Amino acid sequence: MPFLRTDHWRCAIIHAPLADLIRAGSLNGFEVTTLPDIGDHRFLADPFGLWRGGRLHVFAEAYDYRSPKGVIEVLVYDSTGRLIEREEVLREDWHLSYPYVFEHEGETYLLPEASASGRLTLYRATQFPLGWEKVEAFDFPDAAIDATPFYHAGRWWMFWTPVGTREERQSTLYLSVADDLVGPWTSLGLFLNDRAGARPGGTPIVDYR
């Protein structure tokens, strides 16, 4: 009988500020809520959270091995960590993952990984958290993997991994910069080449020291 080996993610919410986790250096003693098991051959991955109206909105990739094209879902939790809603919010003709969600100047944005489409597409919330529209003016020249933007020192910065060889996708990190979120974006080139730590993994932590 053939043996099928796959990865299977199970993500969790840690009920504590990130700074507390960093200081502790361990998850011991912190309250943990695991994201739900969504069924056989399926999993949730790449969660990003955003508090709104006293509720935690967790955006995640929902993946089914029987139809290998991820979609983006939102899971809404109340202040006690109880799941009260789960809905699909974004589906395209290509695989979606890494739904980086963030706020800027009163708007809420979603920047999912969509390298299979050949481009990077930014979405703006029209009816948070379920309604999203493409920001047509967004000008990023590369089909970036796990693109992670943040605003610092009056400019926008974007960490991203290029679509290249398997080795490049796992070990290289590039940096781009723009004066405006929509661009134009200018690549500053290779920022890090390190298989152990190059690939973006969540919301950036800016150390102002």
JSON list of C-alpha atoms in Angstrom, two decimals:
[
{"chain": "A", "resi": 1, "resn": "MET", "atom": "CA", "xyz": [0.00, 0.00, 0.00]},
{"chain": "A", "resi": 2, "resn": "PRO", "atom": "CA", "xyz": [1.46, 3.42, -0.94]},
{"chain": "A", "resi": 3, "resn": "PHE", "atom": "CA", "xyz": [2.26, 5.77, 1.93]},
{"chain": "A", "resi": 4, "resn": "LEU", "atom": "CA", "xyz": [1.15, 9.40, 1.61]},
{"chain": "A", "resi": 5, "resn": "ARG", "atom": "CA", "xyz": [3.10, 11.89, 3.66]},
{"chain": "A", "resi": 6, "resn": "THR", "atom": "CA", "xyz": [1.84, 15.45, 4.06]},
{"chain": "A", "resi": 7, "resn": "ASP", "atom": "CA", "xyz": [2.32, 18.37, 6.41]},
{"chain": "A", "resi": 8, "resn": "HIS", "atom": "CA", "xyz": [-0.57, 19.39, 8.65]},
{"chain": "A", "resi": 9, "resn": "TRP", "atom": "CA", "xyz": [-0.67, 22.68, 10.51]},
{"chain": "A", "resi": 10, "resn": "ARG", "atom": "CA", "xyz": [-2.40, 23.43, 13.81]},
{"chain": "A", "resi": 11, "resn": "CYS", "atom": "CA", "xyz": [-2.08, 27.06, 14.81]},
{"chain": "A", "resi": 12, "resn": "ALA", "atom": "CA", "xyz": [-2.97, 28.76, 18.08]},
{"chain": "A", "resi": 13, "resn": "ILE", "atom": "CA", "xyz": [-3.71, 32.08, 19.73]},
{"chain": "A", "resi": 14, "resn": "ILE", "atom": "CA", "xyz": [-1.55, 33.01, 22.73]},
{"chain": "A", "resi": 15, "resn": "HIS", "atom": "CA", "xyz": [-3.47, 35.28, 25.09]},
{"chain": "A", "resi": 16, "resn": "ALA", "atom": "CA", "xyz": [-0.65, 37.67, 25.92]},
{"chain": "A", "resi": 17, "resn": "PRO", "atom": "CA", "xyz": [1.15, 40.67, 24.41]},
{"chain": "A", "resi": 18, "resn": "LEU", "atom": "CA", "xyz": [4.04, 39.72, 22.14]},
{"chain": "A", "resi": 19, "resn": "ALA", "atom": "CA", "xyz": [6.47, 41.63, 24.35]},
{"chain": "A", "resi": 20, "resn": "ASP", "atom": "CA", "xyz": [5.56, 39.37, 27.28]},
{"chain": "A", "resi": 21, "resn": "LEU", "atom": "CA", "xyz": [6.25, 36.25, 25.20]},
{"chain": "A", "resi": 22, "resn": "ILE", "atom": "CA", "xyz": [9.62, 37.57, 24.10]},
{"chain": "A", "resi": 23, "resn": "ARG", "atom": "CA", "xyz": [10.62, 38.37, 27.66]},
{"chain": "A", "resi": 24, "resn": "ALA", "atom": "CA", "xyz": [9.49, 34.96, 28.90]},
{"chain": "A", "resi": 25, "resn": "GLY", "atom": "CA", "xyz": [11.19, 33.06, 26.11]},
{"chain": "A", "resi": 26, "resn": "SER", "atom": "CA", "xyz": [8.62, 30.29, 26.55]},
{"chain": "A", "resi": 27, "resn": "LEU", "atom": "CA", "xyz": [4.90, 29.59, 26.18]},
{"chain": "A", "resi": 28, "resn": "ASN", "atom": "CA", "xyz": [4.73, 28.01, 29.61]},
{"chain": "A", "resi": 29, "resn": "GLY", "atom": "CA", "xyz": [2.09, 29.63, 31.80]},
{"chain": "A", "resi": 30, "resn": "PHE", "atom": "CA", "xyz": [0.27, 31.45, 28.98]},
{"chain": "A", "resi": 31, "resn": "GLU", "atom": "CA", "xyz": [-3.32, 30.72, 28.01]},
{"chain": "A", "resi": 32, "resn": "VAL", "atom": "CA", "xyz": [-3.56, 29.12, 24.56]},
{"chain": "A", "resi": 33, "resn": "THR", "atom": "CA", "xyz": [-6.52, 28.73, 22.18]},
{"chain": "A", "resi": 34, "resn": "THR", "atom": "CA", "xyz": [-5.96, 26.44, 19.21]},
{"chain": "A", "resi": 35, "resn": "LEU", "atom": "CA", "xyz": [-7.61, 27.25, 15.92]},
{"chain": "A", "resi": 36, "resn": "PRO", "atom": "CA", "xyz": [-10.25, 24.66, 15.03]},
{"chain": "A", "resi": 37, "resn": "ASP", "atom": "CA", "xyz": [-9.60, 21.45, 13.16]},
{"chain": "A", "resi": 38, "resn": "ILE", "atom": "CA", "xyz": [-11.46, 22.02, 9.87]},
{"chain": "A", "resi": 39, "resn": "GLY", "atom": "CA", "xyz": [-11.65, 18.38, 8.80]},
{"chain": "A", "resi": 40, "resn": "ASP", "atom": "CA", "xyz": [-9.81, 15.55, 7.09]},
{"chain": "A", "resi": 41, "resn": "HIS", "atom": "CA", "xyz": [-7.16, 16.57, 4.54]},
{"chain": "A", "resi": 42, "resn": "ARG", "atom": "CA", "xyz": [-7.68, 20.24, 5.45]},
{"chain": "A", "resi": 43, "resn": "PHE", "atom": "CA", "xyz": [-5.90, 22.72, 7.68]},
{"chain": "A", "resi": 44, "resn": "LEU", "atom": "CA", "xyz": [-5.61, 26.40, 8.62]},
{"chain": "A", "resi": 45, "resn": "ALA", "atom": "CA", "xyz": [-2.22, 28.10, 8.32]},
{"chain": "A", "resi": 46, "resn": "ASP", "atom": "CA", "xyz": [-0.50, 31.51, 8.30]},
{"chain": "A", "resi": 47, "resn": "PRO", "atom": "CA", "xyz": [-2.82, 33.25, 10.81]},
{"chain": "A", "resi": 48, "resn": "PHE", "atom": "CA", "xyz": [-2.80, 37.03, 11.23]},
{"chain": "A", "resi": 49, "resn": "GLY", "atom": "CA", "xyz": [-4.92, 38.77, 13.86]},
{"chain": "A", "resi": 50, "resn": "LEU", "atom": "CA", "xyz": [-6.56, 42.18, 14.10]},
{"chain": "A", "resi": 51, "resn": "TRP", "atom": "CA", "xyz": [-8.68, 43.47, 17.00]},
{"chain": "A", "resi": 52, "resn": "ARG", "atom": "CA", "xyz": [-11.82, 45.39, 16.04]},
{"chain": "A", "resi": 53, "resn": "GLY", "atom": "CA", "xyz": [-14.79, 46.27, 18.23]},
{"chain": "A", "resi": 54, "resn": "GLY", "atom": "CA", "xyz": [-13.62, 44.07, 21.11]},
{"chain": "A", "resi": 55, "resn": "ARG", "atom": "CA", "xyz": [-13.31, 41.03, 18.84]},
{"chain": "A", "resi": 56, "resn": "LEU", "atom": "CA", "xyz": [-10.22, 39.31, 17.49]},
{"chain": "A", "resi": 57, "resn": "HIS", "atom": "CA", "xyz": [-10.38, 38.70, 13.74]},
{"chain": "A", "resi": 58, "resn": "VAL", "atom": "CA", "xyz": [-7.95, 35.98, 12.69]},
{"chain": "A", "resi": 59, "resn": "PHE", "atom": "CA", "xyz": [-7.31, 35.74, 8.95]},
{"chain": "A", "resi": 60, "resn": "ALA", "atom": "CA", "xyz": [-5.83, 32.44, 7.80]},
{"chain": "A", "resi": 61, "resn": "GLU", "atom": "CA", "xyz": [-5.18, 30.29, 4.77]},
{"chain": "A", "resi": 62, "resn": "ALA", "atom": "CA", "xyz": [-7.63, 27.39, 4.49]},
{"chain": "A", "resi": 63, "resn": "TYR", "atom": "CA", "xyz": [-6.15, 24.55, 2.46]},
{"chain": "A", "resi": 64, "resn": "ASP", "atom": "CA", "xyz": [-7.64, 21.30, 1.19]},
{"chain": "A", "resi": 65, "resn": "TYR", "atom": "CA", "xyz": [-5.28, 18.67, -0.26]},
{"chain": "A", "resi": 66, "resn": "ARG", "atom": "CA", "xyz": [-8.09, 17.40, -2.50]},
{"chain": "A", "resi": 67, "resn": "SER", "atom": "CA", "xyz": [-8.30, 20.80, -4.19]},
{"chain": "A", "resi": 68, "resn": "PRO", "atom": "CA", "xyz": [-4.81, 22.26, -3.78]},
{"chain": "A", "resi": 69, "resn": "LYS", "atom": "CA", "xyz": [-5.65, 25.95, -3.92]},
{"chain": "A", "resi": 70, "resn": "GLY", "atom": "CA", "xyz": [-5.76, 27.89, -0.68]},
{"chain": "A", "resi": 71, "resn": "VAL", "atom": "CA", "xyz": [-8.46, 30.42, 0.14]},
{"chain": "A", "resi": 72, "resn": "ILE", "atom": "CA", "xyz": [-8.58, 33.05, 2.88]},
{"chain": "A", "resi": 73, "resn": "GLU", "atom": "CA", "xyz": [-10.95, 32.69, 5.82]},
{"chain": "A", "resi": 74, "resn": "VAL", "atom": "CA", "xyz": [-11.62, 34.84, 8.87]},
{"chain": "A", "resi": 75, "resn": "LEU", "atom": "CA", "xyz": [-12.27, 33.43, 12.33]},
{"chain": "A", "resi": 76, "resn": "VAL", "atom": "CA", "xyz": [-13.84, 35.85, 14.80]},
{"chain": "A", "resi": 77, "resn": "TYR", "atom": "CA", "xyz": [-13.27, 35.39, 18.55]},
{"chain": "A", "resi": 78, "resn": "ASP", "atom": "CA", "xyz": [-14.82, 37.28, 21.43]},
{"chain": "A", "resi": 79, "resn": "SER", "atom": "CA", "xyz": [-12.74, 38.74, 24.26]},
{"chain": "A", "resi": 80, "resn": "THR", "atom": "CA", "xyz": [-12.81, 35.42, 26.15]},
{"chain": "A", "resi": 81, "resn": "GLY", "atom": "CA", "xyz": [-11.33, 33.47, 23.25]},
{"chain": "A", "resi": 82, "resn": "ARG", "atom": "CA", "xyz": [-14.61, 31.87, 22.16]},
{"chain": "A", "resi": 83, "resn": "LEU", "atom": "CA", "xyz": [-15.00, 31.33, 18.40]},
{"chain": "A", "resi": 84, "resn": "ILE", "atom": "CA", "xyz": [-18.22, 33.01, 17.28]},
{"chain": "A", "resi": 85, "resn": "GLU", "atom": "CA", "xyz": [-17.91, 33.12, 13.48]},
{"chain": "A", "resi": 86, "resn": "ARG", "atom": "CA", "xyz": [-15.90, 31.58, 10.65]},
{"chain": "A", "resi": 87, "resn": "GLU", "atom": "CA", "xyz": [-16.32, 32.66, 7.03]},
{"chain": "A", "resi": 88, "resn": "GLU", "atom": "CA", "xyz": [-14.48, 32.56, 3.71]},
{"chain": "A", "resi": 89, "resn": "VAL", "atom": "CA", "xyz": [-13.49, 36.10, 2.70]},
{"chain": "A", "resi": 90, "resn": "LEU", "atom": "CA", "xyz": [-11.30, 35.76, -0.39]},
{"chain": "A", "resi": 91, "resn": "ARG", "atom": "CA", "xyz": [-11.05, 33.23, -3.22]},
{"chain": "A", "resi": 92, "resn": "GLU", "atom": "CA", "xyz": [-9.21, 33.63, -6.52]},
{"chain": "A", "resi": 93, "resn": "ASP", "atom": "CA", "xyz": [-8.34, 31.41, -9.50]},
{"chain": "A", "resi": 94, "resn": "TRP", "atom": "CA", "xyz": [-4.92, 30.88, -7.91]},
{"chain": "A", "resi": 95, "resn": "HIS", "atom": "CA", "xyz": [-3.56, 29.76, -4.55]},
{"chain": "A", "resi": 96, "resn": "LEU", "atom": "CA", "xyz": [-3.79, 32.27, -1.69]},
{"chain": "A", "resi": 97, "resn": "SER", "atom": "CA", "xyz": [-1.99, 32.14, 1.65]},
{"chain": "A", "resi": 98, "resn": "TYR", "atom": "CA", "xyz": [-0.19, 34.38, 4.18]},
{"chain": "A", "resi": 99, "resn": "PRO", "atom": "CA", "xyz": [-3.08, 36.91, 4.58]},
{"chain": "A", "resi": 100, "resn": "TYR", "atom": "CA", "xyz": [-1.14, 39.83, 6.05]},
{"chain": "A", "resi": 101, "resn": "VAL", "atom": "CA", "xyz": [-3.78, 42.23, 7.43]},
{"chain": "A", "resi": 102, "resn": "PHE", "atom": "CA", "xyz": [-2.99, 45.75, 8.61]},
{"chain": "A", "resi": 103, "resn": "GLU", "atom": "CA", "xyz": [-4.44, 49.24, 9.07]},
{"chain": "A", "resi": 104, "resn": "HIS", "atom": "CA", "xyz": [-3.31, 52.56, 7.60]},
{"chain": "A", "resi": 105, "resn": "GLU", "atom": "CA", "xyz": [-4.94, 56.00, 7.65]},
{"chain": "A", "resi": 106, "resn": "GLY", "atom": "CA", "xyz": [-8.35, 54.69, 8.64]},
{"chain": "A", "resi": 107, "resn": "GLU", "atom": "CA", "xyz": [-8.39, 51.88, 6.07]},
{"chain": "A", "resi": 108, "resn": "THR", "atom": "CA", "xyz": [-7.88, 48.13, 6.52]},
{"chain": "A", "resi": 109, "resn": "TYR", "atom": "CA", "xyz": [-5.77, 46.25, 4.00]},
{"chain": "A", "resi": 110, "resn": "LEU", "atom": "CA", "xyz": [-5.09, 42.61, 3.16]},
{"chain": "A", "resi": 111, "resn": "LEU", "atom": "CA", "xyz": [-1.95, 41.51, 1.30]},
{"chain": "A", "resi": 112, "resn": "PRO", "atom": "CA", "xyz": [-2.09, 37.75, 0.68]},
{"chain": "A", "resi": 113, "resn": "GLU", "atom": "CA", "xyz": [0.62, 35.65, -0.92]},
{"chain": "A", "resi": 114, "resn": "ALA", "atom": "CA", "xyz": [-0.49, 34.98, -4.51]},
{"chain": "A", "resi": 115, "resn": "SER", "atom": "CA", "xyz": [2.70, 34.33, -6.45]},
{"chain": "A", "resi": 116, "resn": "ALA", "atom": "CA", "xyz": [0.93, 31.79, -8.68]},
{"chain": "A", "resi": 117, "resn": "SER", "atom": "CA", "xyz": [-0.92, 34.74, -10.22]},
{"chain": "A", "resi": 118, "resn": "GLY", "atom": "CA", "xyz": [2.36, 36.30, -11.35]},
{"chain": "A", "resi": 119, "resn": "ARG", "atom": "CA", "xyz": [1.83, 39.45, -9.30]},
{"chain": "A", "resi": 120, "resn": "LEU", "atom": "CA", "xyz": [1.28, 40.86, -5.81]},
{"chain": "A", "resi": 121, "resn": "THR", "atom": "CA", "xyz": [-2.24, 42.20, -5.21]},
{"chain": "A", "resi": 122, "resn": "LEU", "atom": "CA", "xyz": [-3.33, 44.50, -2.39]},
{"chain": "A", "resi": 123, "resn": "TYR", "atom": "CA", "xyz": [-6.96, 44.44, -1.17]},
{"chain": "A", "resi": 124, "resn": "ARG", "atom": "CA", "xyz": [-8.88, 47.11, 0.75]},
{"chain": "A", "resi": 125, "resn": "ALA", "atom": "CA", "xyz": [-11.77, 46.31, 3.09]},
{"chain": "A", "resi": 126, "resn": "THR", "atom": "CA", "xyz": [-15.13, 47.52, 1.82]},
{"chain": "A", "resi": 127, "resn": "GLN", "atom": "CA", "xyz": [-17.10, 45.85, 4.62]},
{"chain": "A", "resi": 128, "resn": "PHE", "atom": "CA", "xyz": [-14.73, 44.49, 7.26]},
{"chain": "A", "resi": 129, "resn": "PRO", "atom": "CA", "xyz": [-14.11, 41.64, 7.71]},
{"chain": "A", "resi": 130, "resn": "LEU", "atom": "CA", "xyz": [-15.97, 39.98, 4.82]},
{"chain": "A", "resi": 131, "resn": "GLY", "atom": "CA", "xyz": [-15.84, 42.45, 1.92]},
{"chain": "A", "resi": 132, "resn": "TRP", "atom": "CA", "xyz": [-12.62, 43.23, 0.00]},
{"chain": "A", "resi": 133, "resn": "GLU", "atom": "CA", "xyz": [-11.71, 44.99, -3.24]},
{"chain": "A", "resi": 134, "resn": "LYS", "atom": "CA", "xyz": [-8.48, 45.12, -5.21]},
{"chain": "A", "resi": 135, "resn": "VAL", "atom": "CA", "xyz": [-6.42, 48.31, -4.97]},
{"chain": "A", "resi": 136, "resn": "GLU", "atom": "CA", "xyz": [-5.81, 48.80, -8.68]},
{"chain": "A", "resi": 137, "resn": "ALA", "atom": "CA", "xyz": [-3.24, 51.57, -8.09]},
{"chain": "A", "resi": 138, "resn": "PHE", "atom": "CA", "xyz": [-0.93, 49.24, -6.12]},
{"chain": "A", "resi": 139, "resn": "ASP", "atom": "CA", "xyz": [2.34, 49.05, -8.05]},
{"chain": "A", "resi": 140, "resn": "PHE", "atom": "CA", "xyz": [4.74, 46.31, -6.94]},
{"chain": "A", "resi": 141, "resn": "PRO", "atom": "CA", "xyz": [6.86, 44.89, -9.79]},
{"chain": "A", "resi": 142, "resn": "ASP", "atom": "CA", "xyz": [7.57, 41.42, -8.39]},
{"chain": "A", "resi": 143, "resn": "ALA", "atom": "CA", "xyz": [5.43, 38.33, -7.76]},
{"chain": "A", "resi": 144, "resn": "ALA", "atom": "CA", "xyz": [6.60, 38.30, -4.15]},
{"chain": "A", "resi": 145, "resn": "ILE", "atom": "CA", "xyz": [6.16, 35.40, -1.75]},
{"chain": "A", "resi": 146, "resn": "ASP", "atom": "CA", "xyz": [4.98, 36.19, 1.81]},
{"chain": "A", "resi": 147, "resn": "ALA", "atom": "CA", "xyz": [5.31, 39.94, 1.29]},
{"chain": "A", "resi": 148, "resn": "THR", "atom": "CA", "xyz": [5.32, 41.83, 4.59]},
{"chain": "A", "resi": 149, "resn": "PRO", "atom": "CA", "xyz": [5.02, 45.65, 4.51]},
{"chain": "A", "resi": 150, "resn": "PHE", "atom": "CA", "xyz": [5.38, 48.04, 7.41]},
{"chain": "A", "resi": 151, "resn": "TYR", "atom": "CA", "xyz": [5.56, 51.81, 7.85]},
{"chain": "A", "resi": 152, "resn": "HIS", "atom": "CA", "xyz": [8.64, 53.24, 9.55]},
{"chain": "A", "resi": 153, "resn": "ALA", "atom": "CA", "xyz": [10.51, 56.58, 9.53]},
{"chain": "A", "resi": 154, "resn": "GLY", "atom": "CA", "xyz": [8.10, 58.14, 7.04]},
{"chain": "A", "resi": 155, "resn": "ARG", "atom": "CA", "xyz": [8.42, 55.41, 4.41]},
{"chain": "A", "resi": 156, "resn": "TRP", "atom": "CA", "xyz": [6.98, 52.01, 3.54]},
{"chain": "A", "resi": 157, "resn": "TRP", "atom": "CA", "xyz": [9.25, 48.98, 3.66]},
{"chain": "A", "resi": 158, "resn": "MET", "atom": "CA", "xyz": [8.49, 45.55, 2.19]},
{"chain": "A", "resi": 159, "resn": "PHE", "atom": "CA", "xyz": [10.24, 42.30, 3.10]},
{"chain": "A", "resi": 160, "resn": "TRP", "atom": "CA", "xyz": [9.61, 39.54, 0.57]},
{"chain": "A", "resi": 161, "resn": "THR", "atom": "CA", "xyz": [10.95, 36.33, -0.92]},
{"chain": "A", "resi": 162, "resn": "PRO", "atom": "CA", "xyz": [11.33, 36.01, -4.71]},
{"chain": "A", "resi": 163, "resn": "VAL", "atom": "CA", "xyz": [9.78, 33.36, -6.92]},
{"chain": "A", "resi": 164, "resn": "GLY", "atom": "CA", "xyz": [12.87, 31.38, -7.90]},
{"chain": "A", "resi": 165, "resn": "THR", "atom": "CA", "xyz": [14.43, 28.04, -7.26]},
{"chain": "A", "resi": 166, "resn": "ARG", "atom": "CA", "xyz": [13.38, 25.97, -4.27]},
{"chain": "A", "resi": 167, "resn": "GLU", "atom": "CA", "xyz": [16.58, 27.02, -2.51]},
{"chain": "A", "resi": 168, "resn": "GLU", "atom": "CA", "xyz": [15.94, 30.71, -3.17]},
{"chain": "A", "resi": 169, "resn": "ARG", "atom": "CA", "xyz": [12.36, 30.45, -1.93]},
{"chain": "A", "resi": 170, "resn": "GLN", "atom": "CA", "xyz": [13.58, 29.01, 1.36]},
{"chain": "A", "resi": 171, "resn": "SER", "atom": "CA", "xyz": [16.70, 31.06, 2.03]},
{"chain": "A", "resi": 172, "resn": "THR", "atom": "CA", "xyz": [16.54, 34.56, 0.52]},
{"chain": "A", "resi": 173, "resn": "LEU", "atom": "CA", "xyz": [14.91, 37.75, 1.78]},
{"chain": "A", "resi": 174, "resn": "TYR", "atom": "CA", "xyz": [14.65, 40.92, -0.30]},
{"chain": "A", "resi": 175, "resn": "LEU", "atom": "CA", "xyz": [13.76, 44.47, 0.76]},
{"chain": "A", "resi": 176, "resn": "SER", "atom": "CA", "xyz": [11.88, 47.14, -1.18]},
{"chain": "A", "resi": 177, "resn": "VAL", "atom": "CA", "xyz": [10.93, 50.69, -0.25]},
{"chain": "A", "resi": 178, "resn": "ALA", "atom": "CA", "xyz": [8.26, 53.23, -1.26]},
{"chain": "A", "resi": 179, "resn": "ASP", "atom": "CA", "xyz": [7.09, 56.67, -0.18]},
{"chain": "A", "resi": 180, "resn": "ASP", "atom": "CA", "xyz": [3.47, 55.60, -0.52]},
{"chain": "A", "resi": 181, "resn": "LEU", "atom": "CA", "xyz": [1.76, 52.27, 0.17]},
{"chain": "A", "resi": 182, "resn": "VAL", "atom": "CA", "xyz": [0.58, 51.91, -3.43]},
{"chain": "A", "resi": 183, "resn": "GLY", "atom": "CA", "xyz": [4.08, 52.63, -4.74]},
{"chain": "A", "resi": 184, "resn": "PRO", "atom": "CA", "xyz": [5.95, 52.80, -6.94]},
{"chain": "A", "resi": 185, "resn": "TRP", "atom": "CA", "xyz": [8.16, 50.35, -5.06]},
{"chain": "A", "resi": 186, "resn": "THR", "atom": "CA", "xyz": [11.93, 50.22, -5.52]},
{"chain": "A", "resi": 187, "resn": "SER", "atom": "CA", "xyz": [13.90, 47.10, -4.72]},
{"chain": "A", "resi": 188, "resn": "LEU", "atom": "CA", "xyz": [16.94, 47.53, -2.49]},
{"chain": "A", "resi": 189, "resn": "GLY", "atom": "CA", "xyz": [18.06, 44.02, -3.41]},
{"chain": "A", "resi": 190, "resn": "LEU", "atom": "CA", "xyz": [19.03, 41.04, -1.32]},
{"chain": "A", "resi": 191, "resn": "PHE", "atom": "CA", "xyz": [18.70, 41.73, 2.40]},
{"chain": "A", "resi": 192, "resn": "LEU", "atom": "CA", "xyz": [19.44, 38.30, 3.88]},
{"chain": "A", "resi": 193, "resn": "ASN", "atom": "CA", "xyz": [20.55, 34.90, 2.62]},
{"chain": "A", "resi": 194, "resn": "ASP", "atom": "CA", "xyz": [19.96, 32.44, 5.44]},
{"chain": "A", "resi": 195, "resn": "ARG", "atom": "CA", "xyz": [17.80, 29.34, 5.22]},
{"chain": "A", "resi": 196, "resn": "ALA", "atom": "CA", "xyz": [17.30, 29.43, 9.00]},
{"chain": "A", "resi": 197, "resn": "GLY", "atom": "CA", "xyz": [15.74, 32.88, 9.15]},
{"chain": "A", "resi": 198, "resn": "ALA", "atom": "CA", "xyz": [15.13, 34.56, 5.81]},
{"chain": "A", "resi": 199, "resn": "ARG", "atom": "CA", "xyz": [11.53, 33.65, 5.02]},
{"chain": "A", "resi": 200, "resn": "PRO", "atom": "CA", "xyz": [8.98, 36.16, 6.40]},
{"chain": "A", "resi": 201, "resn": "GLY", "atom": "CA", "xyz": [6.96, 34.73, 9.27]},
{"chain": "A", "resi": 202, "resn": "GLY", "atom": "CA", "xyz": [4.47, 37.32, 10.47]},
{"chain": "A", "resi": 203, "resn": "THR", "atom": "CA", "xyz": [3.99, 40.92, 11.52]},
{"chain": "A", "resi": 204, "resn": "PRO", "atom": "CA", "xyz": [7.38, 42.69, 11.78]},
{"chain": "A", "resi": 205, "resn": "ILE", "atom": "CA", "xyz": [8.74, 43.65, 15.18]},
{"chain": "A", "resi": 206, "resn": "VAL", "atom": "CA", "xyz": [10.57, 46.97, 14.92]},
{"chain": "A", "resi": 207, "resn": "ASP", "atom": "CA", "xyz": [13.32, 47.37, 17.50]},
{"chain": "A", "resi": 208, "resn": "TYR", "atom": "CA", "xyz": [13.77, 51.13, 17.82]},
{"chain": "A", "resi": 209, "resn": "ARG", "atom": "CA", "xyz": [16.98, 50.71, 19.82]}
]
